[in-house]
Amino acid sequence: MDGCQSGVPTYEGDLHVVAAAHHIVKALGATKNLSDDLRKILIDLDSHLSMITSNIDSKGGRGLVDVEERLDQAERKIMRWETDPMMIWDSGPKEASDYLEAVDETGKLVDGLRGLSVHENRKQKEILHRAMNILQMAMSRLEEELIHILVRHGQQFEPKHMYSRSIRKDIVYDESFVSVEDEPIKETSSRNYSNDESGECIVDLVHADVIPDIKSIAKVMFTSNYGPEFCEAFISVQKEALEQYFSFLGTENLSIEDVLKMEWTCLSSKMNKWTWSMKIIVRVYLASEKQLCDQVLGGLGSVSSYCFLEISKATILCLLNFGEAVAMGPHRPEKLLRLLDMYETLACLLRDIDTLFSEEAGSFIQLQFHELLERLGESAIAAFEAFRVAISSNGSLYPFAGGGVHPLNKYVMNYIRMFPEYCNTLNLLLKNQHPGVADQVTEPDYGLDASLLTSCPMAYHLRSITSCLESNLHKKSQLYKDEALQHIFLMNNIHYLVQKVKGSELRLFFGDEWIRKHNAMFQQHAMNYERATWSSVVSFLKDDNPGSSSMSKSTFKERCKGFSVAFEEVYKTQTSWSIPDPELREDLRISTSLKVVLAYRTFLGRNLAYTDDKCVKHTVEHVENSLLDLFEGSSRSLRNSRRW
Amino acid sequence: MTGTDQSSFLGRISIRRNQVNAMEGYHEQEIEDLELFQKQLSDRFAELLSAPDDAPTEAFLSISWIRKLVDVFLCCETECKAILLMERDAAQISKPPLDRLIPELLERVVKAMDICNAVTNGLELVRHCQKLAEIAVSALEQKPFGEGQARRAKKALVSLMSAMHVDDKESSVQKTAERSWSFGRRSGNKDRHHGHYRSLSWQVAKHWSASKQIHAMTMNLAAPRGPEASCLPAPVYILSLIIVFVMWVLIAAIPCQERSGLTTHLPINKHVNWTHSLASIHDKIGEEWKKKEKKGMAGLLYEMQKMEKLGQSLIEFTDSYQFPGEKEKLDEVAAQVAELAEVCRRMDEGLVPLQMLIREAFHRLVRNRTEFLDVLEQGGPVV
């Protein structure tokens, strides 16, 4: 540059050299892929050459007059808008480009005059001063125009995934374990990260048509060293737009104190909302914002990433703080699935975050994300442990009426049925966790054929959970005074356990061996029930002397009476017992029938001589039909109803 | 203080506890630990108190001073927790009066976390002020200087002043939020430039108030008396007091949501040795706060105060400036601009690290709470 200043040409011929140089500079400036520094140098050179030309001219008497004329022209174009209530960019592309041209011209004149300031020409200084005034006015105006364009053409988008978000059944944990109904839950398909939300979907936060306008404003403001003003204005509008969007999603700022005091149902829905908003904000909004920054400010070094960070930081921290609050809250078992949702969301967003905030200034945000992920993981493990503890420590003072499926069992099994969905995450988190009840779990020998799933950490923990559940159920069964009812209770509950495992993905983790073992277990309880209830009843029908033809009438009468009393007693108690599963109920009735009815028929058949006697209170058919009333859960009496 | 100071102190407690745990004289050792701890505290606060009121670097309430204060807080927190929890049987922690004092402490800890977040938001505003001041500086440093640059500087300085002086009441936040999308006419643009730092992300939560949090934190904060003064209630009180004090200073220094009505009285027990310097710092800041509270809410941060003063004076200059300007006046302004540039430089250096440090304090409070809860719940000693 110095060379230019010292060598102001004095000869007519030099004019051509300068003109030629000017052309070359212009041609070079039109090249597309120039570095920013080079472009800036060329622009400066351009202004200098213009000045030199006018200086050469000044030898011919025109000189500064020409510069002044050019400035006058630019000033008129710029000043015209100072009194106009319309916005320039609203008035049409011609107006906008005229204005930009005038600003560009003023900028060039300012640069050129500055370059020549060594001449200390008073007139020249005056013109420079005027030009800088005009430039300031124009920059101020451009800032306003920029804000106006950004606000007017800013676009709010409806999140595409608003309606496809995973709606998992929200199980409300209840200390009394009575609120969980045993209904089929079918929503696994709605939760599918890979094809639903992972596709980067970038939207236009500002209408695509105005991006070139914003870029041209950015260009002229940065060229004139008004870059900081541009950034502040740009950041201010975009930051506010993001906050508006944040509240549009229905996410509100909550203090940590509020979150810690929040009731579970409310917290659960906030956690869901967080999971959902986090994805949309990071994957869609921030990705789009990043693109906008790059479109507008790309090629200006770190400016784009600086603006992006300033725009997004506050909102991101707000989201992170909610996560922190949740992670530090009490580790109640009911929180587990929501925590896993949050953990998985964050884990799958990490890559996006690392890309969005890859610059050094953004490493703070990156770090906060990684820390939160770790804490959510710890919190999820703690909730998992709390779940196990809650199962073991769930105590009852009174036996569960009817011996049916205990609500604890329903709750636990319906809850863990969701676990396979989180298999990978749980495996990762539980890898180093040793269940406190390890010794209670007798690790079955699955042999070489066992699939990998049955030996993953989650499978191990699942079996340890059901083992906790089983021992608790055994404890609960001890509350029944009637041994037969203990068996009914255990049969019902283990049968339920097995059904739940078999009927869901859980079977893959428990394995066939476990299922076989537990099938055998409830069948054993069924047999034990039969023995406990019916052995004594049937013993009345036994033939004491298989060799002799028949018993005496008095013995028969006595046996008959004994049988009916015992049978009626069983009928009375066991009609109130319950076997909720119809198949299981049916099976048990059939096998009971086989045993009792057969014995009764044989007994009566062998003593045909006495069967007319009034002492035979129940016919075989009566007994057979009566057995159908058992386990229906409502107490009946044979003696009172006398329905035959 | 230095890192070695602290690690040797922690090592001392650890070794001591291991050696004498089951022996007689345990209590005497504890008293000695506590005294040593209080002596260190006293030294640290004395050092903070000794900072000059007005100096280019390390001034009282400057960014670097606040960083030191937060450092002191972090050290103290570690040591207090060591005294309270290291090698200790949980049974001691869950006995009266600790069964009341510890949950109260933890409530304060939660409130302090929210304050840390409010202050982090406030630091964004300070950074915004820095950016505006930088624009003013670069305009005022332009050669040749003319009316155009004067106007440019003034525009930035006026934005700076209004950014500093927007009151932190919630009503103004809501107004900003409502207005935001409705403007579009040029006249509506006037004061929105700084408005966004008062919008939604500025809030910790609806209806949240920094001054109310401090008020709540001081409830039941009383120095232990009699025999309690030399055993476990003492470190609980010290930790509580320091948390409240540091949070109070942060709120007074850095703009944040709803500071009006901030108390200038913290229940500091002035009858023990270690609180002398702390109490003096408290009085000094309290006086400042009373003076400044009515005038605007820029906060007592040294750099912000300086910026405010220089900003006012430079606005006056730009108001009356006419090309080419008097040489004498220009020289005077050049000195002020250099000073403002220096303030900007210190902000540029210190604000981001301070923000990170406060985030660290936040995380520390989170961990601290977890550790206490673990001890209370599991009933086992912290190793």
PDB file of N, CA and C in Angstrom, chain A residues 44 131 219 315 416 436 500 558:
ATOM      1  N   ASP A  44      -9.385  -2.846  -1.080  1.00  0.00           N
ATOM      2  CA  ASP A  44      -8.593  -1.675  -0.692  1.00  0.00           C
ATOM      3  C   ASP A  44      -7.853  -1.105  -1.905  1.00  0.00           C
ATOM      4  N   ALA A 131     -17.878  11.998   4.272  1.00  0.00           N
ATOM      5  CA  ALA A 131     -18.121  10.628   3.820  1.00  0.00           C
ATOM      6  C   ALA A 131     -18.302   9.679   5.003  1.00  0.00           C
ATOM      7  N   LYS A 219     -21.992  -8.303   4.185  1.00  0.00           N
ATOM      8  CA  LYS A 219     -20.773  -8.024   3.422  1.00  0.00           C
ATOM      9  C   LYS A 219     -20.384  -6.560   3.545  1.00  0.00           C
ATOM     10  N   THR A 315     -30.215 -20.896  25.878  1.00  0.00           N
ATOM     11  CA  THR A 315     -31.273 -21.901  25.789  1.00  0.00           C
ATOM     12  C   THR A 315     -30.734 -23.290  26.111  1.00  0.00           C
ATOM     13  N   ILE A 416     -40.919 -54.203  33.772  1.00  0.00           N
ATOM     14  CA  ILE A 416     -39.691 -54.716  33.148  1.00  0.00           C
ATOM     15  C   ILE A 416     -39.923 -55.168  31.709  1.00  0.00           C
ATOM     16  N   GLY A 436     -27.063 -56.572  44.256  1.00  0.00           N
ATOM     17  CA  GLY A 436     -26.828 -56.869  45.661  1.00  0.00           C
ATOM     18  C   GLY A 436     -27.280 -58.252  46.060  1.00  0.00           C
ATOM     19  N   LYS A 500     -45.866 -63.597  31.313  1.00  0.00           N
ATOM     20  CA  LYS A 500     -45.360 -62.271  30.927  1.00  0.00           C
ATOM     21  C   LYS A 500     -44.031 -62.392  30.189  1.00  0.00           C
ATOM     22  N   GLU A 558     -70.981 -93.727  56.691  1.00  0.00           N
ATOM     23  CA  GLU A 558     -70.019 -92.875  57.387  1.00  0.00           C
ATOM     24  C   GLU A 558     -69.072 -92.179  56.399  1.00  0.00           C
TER      25      GLU A 558
END
